[in-house]
Amino acid sequence: MDCTRPGGSVTILGKTDPNRLVELRFGSISGERRILRSSLGGAKAADDFPAYAQAYLDGRLRLDEMIDRRLPLAAINDAFEDVERGDVIRAVVVMHE
């Protein structure tokens, strides 16, 4: 928030426990700064997800290049540790081989 220009916005991404408290300095929101939250990037799942799937199948949406690691469910804790260390950004859990 403190890095945002007066009148600017900060968008919070990601999921967490909805009961988790978030703290910030009151001065961080001075200057008419705004805090926004984005869920699914503003996508409407029923409308947009089929279009994303078709774009992937057509080769227009290159998802495979965005995956750093694929792993079995048994290694899920390793994946979380990799993310926490910053070794991987996007890991995909493969439920069957």
PDB file of C-alpha atoms in Angstrom:
ATOM      1  CA  MET A   1       0.000   0.000   0.000  1.00  0.00           C
ATOM      2  CA  ASP A   2       2.748   2.443   0.899  1.00  0.00           C
ATOM      3  CA  CYS A   3       4.238   2.141  -2.600  1.00  0.00           C
ATOM      4  CA  THR A   4       0.963   3.088  -4.285  1.00  0.00           C
ATOM      5  CA  ARG A   5       0.627   6.623  -5.591  1.00  0.00           C
ATOM      6  CA  PRO A   6      -2.124   8.858  -4.162  1.00  0.00           C
ATOM      7  CA  GLY A   7      -5.354   7.928  -5.911  1.00  0.00           C
ATOM      8  CA  GLY A   8      -3.921   4.534  -6.887  1.00  0.00           C
ATOM      9  CA  SER A   9      -5.263   1.058  -6.266  1.00  0.00           C
ATOM     10  CA  VAL A  10      -3.820  -2.142  -4.860  1.00  0.00           C
ATOM     11  CA  THR A  11      -5.429  -5.389  -5.981  1.00  0.00           C
ATOM     12  CA  ILE A  12      -5.082  -8.358  -3.647  1.00  0.00           C
ATOM     13  CA  LEU A  13      -4.942 -11.747  -5.372  1.00  0.00           C
ATOM     14  CA  GLY A  14      -5.121 -15.228  -3.976  1.00  0.00           C
ATOM     15  CA  LYS A  15      -7.159 -17.248  -1.556  1.00  0.00           C
ATOM     16  CA  THR A  16      -6.881 -17.555   2.218  1.00  0.00           C
ATOM     17  CA  ASP A  17      -9.070 -18.239   5.216  1.00  0.00           C
ATOM     18  CA  PRO A  18     -11.917 -15.688   5.009  1.00  0.00           C
ATOM     19  CA  ASN A  19     -11.705 -15.215   8.786  1.00  0.00           C
ATOM     20  CA  ARG A  20      -8.011 -14.275   8.692  1.00  0.00           C
ATOM     21  CA  LEU A  21      -7.302 -10.741   9.851  1.00  0.00           C
ATOM     22  CA  VAL A  22      -5.358  -8.335   7.658  1.00  0.00           C
ATOM     23  CA  GLU A  23      -3.587  -5.408   9.295  1.00  0.00           C
ATOM     24  CA  LEU A  24      -2.224  -2.222   7.757  1.00  0.00           C
ATOM     25  CA  ARG A  25      -1.186   1.224   8.885  1.00  0.00           C
ATOM     26  CA  PHE A  26      -3.999   3.751   8.593  1.00  0.00           C
ATOM     27  CA  GLY A  27      -1.554   6.070   6.809  1.00  0.00           C
ATOM     28  CA  SER A  28      -1.215   3.449   4.079  1.00  0.00           C
ATOM     29  CA  ILE A  29      -4.686   4.323   2.792  1.00  0.00           C
ATOM     30  CA  SER A  30      -4.267   8.088   2.955  1.00  0.00           C
ATOM     31  CA  GLY A  31      -4.236   9.932  -0.334  1.00  0.00           C
ATOM     32  CA  GLU A  32      -7.413   8.222  -1.531  1.00  0.00           C
ATOM     33  CA  ARG A  33      -5.691   4.874  -2.132  1.00  0.00           C
ATOM     34  CA  ARG A  34      -8.034   1.951  -2.781  1.00  0.00           C
ATOM     35  CA  ILE A  35      -7.815  -1.714  -1.822  1.00  0.00           C
ATOM     36  CA  LEU A  36      -9.459  -4.146  -4.240  1.00  0.00           C
ATOM     37  CA  ARG A  37      -9.740  -7.921  -4.173  1.00  0.00           C
ATOM     38  CA  SER A  38      -9.865 -10.050  -7.258  1.00  0.00           C
ATOM     39  CA  SER A  39     -11.350 -13.517  -7.449  1.00  0.00           C
ATOM     40  CA  LEU A  40     -10.632 -15.449 -10.644  1.00  0.00           C
ATOM     41  CA  GLY A  41      -9.320 -12.220 -12.200  1.00  0.00           C
ATOM     42  CA  GLY A  42     -12.868 -10.994 -12.665  1.00  0.00           C
ATOM     43  CA  ALA A  43     -13.744 -13.986 -14.830  1.00  0.00           C
ATOM     44  CA  LYS A  44     -17.247 -15.399 -14.875  1.00  0.00           C
ATOM     45  CA  ALA A  45     -16.605 -19.115 -14.639  1.00  0.00           C
ATOM     46  CA  ALA A  46     -19.747 -20.291 -16.477  1.00  0.00           C
ATOM     47  CA  ASP A  47     -19.041 -17.994 -19.436  1.00  0.00           C
ATOM     48  CA  ASP A  48     -15.279 -17.645 -19.511  1.00  0.00           C
ATOM     49  CA  PHE A  49     -13.919 -21.072 -18.569  1.00  0.00           C
ATOM     50  CA  PRO A  50     -15.347 -22.851 -21.642  1.00  0.00           C
ATOM     51  CA  ALA A  51     -13.755 -20.134 -23.813  1.00  0.00           C
ATOM     52  CA  TYR A  52     -10.413 -20.593 -22.020  1.00  0.00           C
ATOM     53  CA  ALA A  53     -10.608 -24.351 -22.546  1.00  0.00           C
ATOM     54  CA  GLN A  54     -11.306 -23.889 -26.260  1.00  0.00           C
ATOM     55  CA  ALA A  55      -8.465 -21.385 -26.601  1.00  0.00           C
ATOM     56  CA  TYR A  56      -6.131 -23.928 -24.962  1.00  0.00           C
ATOM     57  CA  LEU A  57      -7.308 -26.705 -27.280  1.00  0.00           C
ATOM     58  CA  ASP A  58      -6.844 -24.397 -30.283  1.00  0.00           C
ATOM     59  CA  GLY A  59      -3.285 -23.531 -29.176  1.00  0.00           C
ATOM     60  CA  ARG A  60      -4.111 -19.858 -28.516  1.00  0.00           C
ATOM     61  CA  LEU A  61      -3.732 -20.166 -24.725  1.00  0.00           C
ATOM     62  CA  ARG A  62      -0.370 -21.682 -23.881  1.00  0.00           C
ATOM     63  CA  LEU A  63      -0.870 -23.009 -20.345  1.00  0.00           C
ATOM     64  CA  ASP A  64       1.759 -25.760 -20.461  1.00  0.00           C
ATOM     65  CA  GLU A  65       4.563 -23.188 -20.605  1.00  0.00           C
ATOM     66  CA  MET A  66       3.284 -21.638 -17.358  1.00  0.00           C
ATOM     67  CA  ILE A  67       3.724 -24.834 -15.307  1.00  0.00           C
ATOM     68  CA  ASP A  68       7.004 -25.160 -13.434  1.00  0.00           C
ATOM     69  CA  ARG A  69       6.453 -28.631 -12.022  1.00  0.00           C
ATOM     70  CA  ARG A  70       4.013 -31.546 -12.140  1.00  0.00           C
ATOM     71  CA  LEU A  71       3.859 -33.863  -9.150  1.00  0.00           C
ATOM     72  CA  PRO A  72       1.744 -36.635  -7.634  1.00  0.00           C
ATOM     73  CA  LEU A  73      -0.640 -35.917  -4.773  1.00  0.00           C
ATOM     74  CA  ALA A  74       1.713 -37.740  -2.401  1.00  0.00           C
ATOM     75  CA  ALA A  75       4.275 -34.936  -2.947  1.00  0.00           C
ATOM     76  CA  ILE A  76       1.873 -32.035  -2.298  1.00  0.00           C
ATOM     77  CA  ASN A  77       3.765 -30.911   0.818  1.00  0.00           C
ATOM     78  CA  ASP A  78       6.977 -30.717  -1.220  1.00  0.00           C
ATOM     79  CA  ALA A  79       5.193 -28.446  -3.689  1.00  0.00           C
ATOM     80  CA  PHE A  80       4.048 -26.082  -0.930  1.00  0.00           C
ATOM     81  CA  GLU A  81       7.606 -25.932   0.416  1.00  0.00           C
ATOM     82  CA  ASP A  82       8.935 -25.183  -3.101  1.00  0.00           C
ATOM     83  CA  VAL A  83       6.460 -22.308  -3.443  1.00  0.00           C
ATOM     84  CA  GLU A  84       7.347 -20.904  -0.023  1.00  0.00           C
ATOM     85  CA  ARG A  85      11.059 -20.966  -0.931  1.00  0.00           C
ATOM     86  CA  GLY A  86      10.343 -19.342  -4.282  1.00  0.00           C
ATOM     87  CA  ASP A  87      11.698 -22.323  -6.233  1.00  0.00           C
ATOM     88  CA  VAL A  88       8.471 -22.718  -8.193  1.00  0.00           C
ATOM     89  CA  ILE A  89       5.591 -20.430  -9.079  1.00  0.00           C
ATOM     90  CA  ARG A  90       3.036 -22.837 -10.481  1.00  0.00           C
ATOM     91  CA  ALA A  91       2.908 -26.532  -9.645  1.00  0.00           C
ATOM     92  CA  VAL A  92       0.207 -28.868 -10.879  1.00  0.00           C
ATOM     93  CA  VAL A  93      -0.930 -31.889  -8.895  1.00  0.00           C
ATOM     94  CA  VAL A  94      -1.425 -34.891 -11.173  1.00  0.00           C
ATOM     95  CA  MET A  95      -4.149 -37.076  -9.718  1.00  0.00           C
ATOM     96  CA  HIS A  96      -3.369 -40.101 -11.923  1.00  0.00           C
ATOM     97  CA  GLU A  97      -0.693 -41.127 -14.394  1.00  0.00           C
TER      98      GLU A  97
END
